[in-house]
Amino acid sequence: AQSVTQPDIHITVSEGASLELRCNYSYGATPYLFWYVQSPGQGLQLLLKYFSGDTLVQGIKGFEAEFKRSQSSFNLRKPSVHWSDAAEYFCAVGAGGNTGKLIFGQGTTLQVKP
Amino acid sequence: GAVVSQHPSWVICKSGTSVKIECRSLDFQATTMFWYRQFPKQSLMLMATSNEGSKATYEQGVEKDKFLINHASLTLSTLTVTSAHPEDSSFYICSASLTGGPSATQYFGPGTRLTVL
């Protein structure tokens, strides 16, 4: 069965520092992969997604993610974090079939130090 | 574009009463809507998938008689928690997708906080 693991429950980085949030998935075929961000009082917002093609995907707000099939990973990166990036980040994988269902990881809380 | 709203944003009710939560796609017609439940500091758990005009498909372990989902139009889906109990207290989130299929982007509502006393 498909699954997603985000190994880091909580990460703290200094403003201006680089960021990498880890995501590992379990899926038999080529996965559909997503990163969402959840800020308090707001709905989850899609940062980026990967279906096929170039394994380095650019998203909004300066985020990027790299799909590595050999490592079953889809890590999210940002070269320089801003205080406004503090939020909950979720990695998700398509559940298969044609339903569009998503399976979410446990989430990583990002705290940004001034 | 692609805005999804939920109403109410929070609700407190007494045990045994029913609560209805609305999910609306404001500027697009949603082929499919999804309902999730999120516990504090935890991930989103998919409860059900609904398509306009057809019965919702519930995930394993979700009681369809307790969590009634109606997808009356391409812009509105409702979740009714019937005979709510304290264990139903949670954060309920809906999402909507413009197109179907595994590559479709889901647009999420801001969520509804339900507290059952």
Coordinates of C-alpha atoms in Angstrom, one line a residue:
Chain A
A1 CA 0.0 0.0 0.0
Q2 CA 1.1 3.5 -0.6
S3 CA 2.5 5.5 2.3
V4 CA 4.4 8.6 3.0
T5 CA 6.9 9.3 5.8
Q6 CA 8.2 12.6 6.9
P7 CA 11.0 11.7 9.3
D8 CA 11.2 15.2 10.9
I9 CA 8.3 16.2 13.1
H10 CA 9.8 19.6 14.0
I11 CA 12.6 21.6 12.4
T12 CA 14.0 24.9 13.5
V13 CA 16.1 27.0 11.2
S14 CA 17.4 30.6 11.3
E15 CA 16.0 33.1 9.0
G16 CA 18.2 33.3 5.9
A17 CA 19.4 29.7 6.3
S18 CA 18.8 27.0 3.8
L19 CA 16.0 24.4 4.4
E20 CA 15.5 20.8 3.5
L21 CA 12.4 18.9 4.5
R22 CA 12.5 15.2 4.0
C23 CA 9.8 13.0 2.4
N24 CA 10.0 9.3 1.7
Y25 CA 7.2 7.5 -0.1
S26 CA 6.2 3.9 -0.8
Y27 CA 4.6 3.3 -4.1
G28 CA 4.9 0.6 -6.7
A29 CA 4.8 2.7 -9.9
T30 CA 5.7 6.2 -10.8
P31 CA 4.2 8.2 -8.0
Y32 CA 2.3 11.5 -8.1
L33 CA 3.9 13.6 -5.4
F34 CA 2.8 16.8 -3.8
W35 CA 4.0 19.3 -1.2
Y36 CA 1.5 21.4 0.7
V37 CA 1.9 24.1 3.3
Q38 CA -0.6 24.7 6.1
S39 CA -0.6 28.0 7.9
P40 CA -2.9 28.7 10.9
G41 CA -6.3 29.8 9.8
Q42 CA -5.7 29.0 6.1
G43 CA -6.3 26.0 4.0
L44 CA -3.5 23.8 2.7
Q45 CA -1.7 25.5 -0.2
L46 CA 0.0 23.6 -3.0
L47 CA 3.7 24.4 -3.2
L48 CA 4.6 22.1 -6.0
K49 CA 3.9 18.7 -7.6
Y50 CA 5.7 16.0 -9.6
F51 CA 4.2 13.6 -12.1
S52 CA 6.9 13.0 -14.6
G53 CA 9.7 14.6 -16.6
D54 CA 12.4 16.8 -15.0
T55 CA 13.0 15.4 -11.5
L56 CA 13.8 18.9 -10.1
V57 CA 10.5 20.7 -9.7
Q58 CA 10.1 24.4 -9.0
G59 CA 7.3 25.7 -6.9
I60 CA 5.8 28.8 -5.5
K61 CA 7.5 31.0 -2.8
G62 CA 11.0 29.9 -3.9
F63 CA 10.6 26.3 -3.0
E64 CA 11.8 23.4 -5.1
A65 CA 11.8 19.6 -4.7
E66 CA 13.8 16.8 -6.2
F67 CA 12.3 13.4 -7.0
K68 CA 14.8 10.6 -6.5
R69 CA 13.4 7.3 -7.5
S70 CA 16.4 5.3 -6.2
Q71 CA 15.9 6.7 -2.7
S72 CA 12.1 6.9 -2.9
S73 CA 12.4 10.5 -1.8
F74 CA 10.9 13.8 -2.7
N75 CA 12.6 16.3 -0.5
L76 CA 11.6 20.0 -0.3
R77 CA 14.2 22.7 -0.3
K78 CA 14.5 26.4 -0.1
P79 CA 17.9 28.2 -0.3
S80 CA 17.0 31.0 2.1
V81 CA 14.1 30.8 4.6
H82 CA 12.0 33.8 5.5
W83 CA 10.1 34.2 8.8
S84 CA 6.8 33.9 6.9
D85 CA 7.8 30.3 5.9
A86 CA 7.0 29.1 9.5
A87 CA 4.2 26.7 9.0
E88 CA 3.3 23.0 8.8
Y89 CA 4.5 21.2 5.7
F90 CA 2.9 18.1 4.3
C91 CA 4.2 15.7 1.7
A92 CA 1.5 13.6 -0.1
V93 CA 1.4 10.9 -2.7
G94 CA -1.4 10.0 -5.0
A95 CA -3.2 6.9 -3.7
G96 CA -3.4 5.3 -7.1
G97 CA -6.2 4.6 -9.5
N98 CA -8.2 7.4 -11.0
T99 CA -9.8 8.8 -7.8
G100 CA -7.4 11.6 -7.2
K101 CA -7.1 10.6 -3.5
L102 CA -4.0 11.7 -1.6
I103 CA -2.1 10.0 1.2
F104 CA -0.5 12.5 3.5
G105 CA 2.6 12.3 5.6
Q106 CA 2.6 13.2 9.2
G107 CA 3.8 16.7 8.5
T108 CA 6.8 18.7 9.6
T109 CA 6.5 21.9 11.6
L110 CA 8.9 24.5 10.6
Q111 CA 10.0 27.1 13.1
V112 CA 12.1 30.1 11.9
K113 CA 14.4 31.8 14.3
P114 CA 15.0 35.5 13.8
Chain B
G1 CA -8.6 31.6 -8.3
A2 CA -9.5 28.2 -7.1
V3 CA -10.8 29.2 -3.7
V4 CA -12.6 26.9 -1.4
S5 CA -14.6 28.0 1.6
Q6 CA -16.0 26.2 4.6
H7 CA -18.7 27.2 6.9
P8 CA -18.7 27.5 9.8
S9 CA -15.1 27.9 10.7
W10 CA -15.7 26.7 14.2
V11 CA -18.7 25.1 16.0
I12 CA -19.5 24.0 19.5
C13 CA -22.3 21.6 20.0
K14 CA -23.8 19.4 22.7
S15 CA -23.4 15.7 22.7
G16 CA -26.1 13.9 20.7
T17 CA -26.8 16.8 18.3
S18 CA -26.1 16.9 14.6
V19 CA -23.8 19.4 13.0
K20 CA -23.6 20.3 9.3
I21 CA -20.5 21.7 7.7
E22 CA -20.5 23.2 4.2
C23 CA -17.8 23.2 1.7
R24 CA -18.0 25.5 -1.4
S25 CA -15.8 26.0 -4.4
L26 CA -16.2 29.7 -5.0
D27 CA -14.8 30.3 -8.4
F28 CA -14.8 26.9 -10.1
Q29 CA -16.9 23.8 -10.5
A30 CA -15.5 20.9 -8.6
T31 CA -15.6 17.5 -10.2
T32 CA -14.7 15.9 -7.0
M33 CA -14.7 16.9 -3.3
F34 CA -12.8 15.3 -0.5
W35 CA -13.4 15.3 3.3
Y36 CA -10.5 15.0 5.7
R37 CA -10.2 14.8 9.4
Q38 CA -7.1 16.2 11.2
F39 CA -6.2 15.6 14.8
P40 CA -4.0 18.0 16.6
K41 CA -0.4 17.8 15.4
Q42 CA -1.3 15.0 13.1
S43 CA -1.8 14.4 9.5
L44 CA -4.9 14.6 7.4
M45 CA -6.9 11.4 7.3
L46 CA -9.2 11.0 4.3
M47 CA -12.7 10.3 5.3
A48 CA -14.6 10.2 2.0
T49 CA -14.6 11.2 -1.7
S50 CA -17.7 12.6 -3.3
N51 CA -18.7 13.4 -6.8
E52 CA -21.6 15.6 -7.7
G53 CA -24.9 13.7 -7.9
S54 CA -23.5 10.4 -6.7
K55 CA -23.0 8.7 -3.3
A56 CA -19.8 9.4 -1.5
T57 CA -17.2 6.7 -1.3
Y58 CA -16.1 6.3 2.3
E59 CA -12.7 5.2 3.5
Q60 CA -12.4 2.0 5.5
G61 CA -13.3 2.5 9.1
V62 CA -15.3 5.7 8.5
E63 CA -19.0 5.3 9.6
K64 CA -21.1 6.4 6.7
D65 CA -24.2 6.7 8.9
K66 CA -22.4 9.0 11.3
F67 CA -20.7 11.2 8.7
L68 CA -23.3 11.9 6.1
I69 CA -21.9 13.5 2.9
N70 CA -24.1 15.2 0.3
H71 CA -22.7 16.6 -2.9
A72 CA -25.7 18.5 -4.2
S73 CA -24.0 20.6 -6.9
L74 CA -20.7 21.1 -8.5
T75 CA -19.9 23.9 -6.0
L76 CA -21.3 22.5 -2.8
S77 CA -20.7 19.5 -0.6
T78 CA -21.9 19.1 3.0
L79 CA -20.7 16.9 5.8
T80 CA -23.2 16.2 8.6
V81 CA -21.9 14.7 11.8
T82 CA -24.9 13.0 13.2
S83 CA -25.4 12.4 16.9
A84 CA -22.1 13.9 17.7
H85 CA -20.0 12.8 20.6
P86 CA -16.9 14.2 22.2
E87 CA -14.7 11.8 20.3
D88 CA -15.9 13.4 17.1
S89 CA -14.3 16.7 18.1
S90 CA -11.7 17.4 15.5
F91 CA -10.7 19.7 12.7
Y92 CA -12.6 18.8 9.5
I93 CA -11.1 19.9 6.2
C94 CA -12.6 19.7 2.7
S95 CA -10.9 20.0 -0.7
A96 CA -12.1 20.2 -4.2
S97 CA -10.5 19.4 -7.5
L98 CA -11.4 21.0 -10.8
T99 CA -10.6 17.9 -12.8
G100 CA -10.6 14.2 -11.8
G101 CA -7.8 11.8 -11.9
P102 CA -4.5 11.3 -10.0
S103 CA -2.8 14.4 -11.2
A104 CA -5.5 16.8 -10.3
T105 CA -4.6 19.5 -7.8
Q106 CA -6.8 19.6 -4.7
Y107 CA -7.7 23.0 -3.4
F108 CA -8.3 23.1 0.3
G109 CA -10.8 24.9 2.5
P110 CA -9.6 26.6 5.7
G111 CA -11.2 23.9 7.9
T112 CA -13.9 23.7 10.5
R113 CA -13.1 23.1 14.2
L114 CA -15.8 21.0 15.8
T115 CA -16.0 20.7 19.6
V116 CA -18.6 18.4 21.1
L117 CA -19.3 19.0 24.7

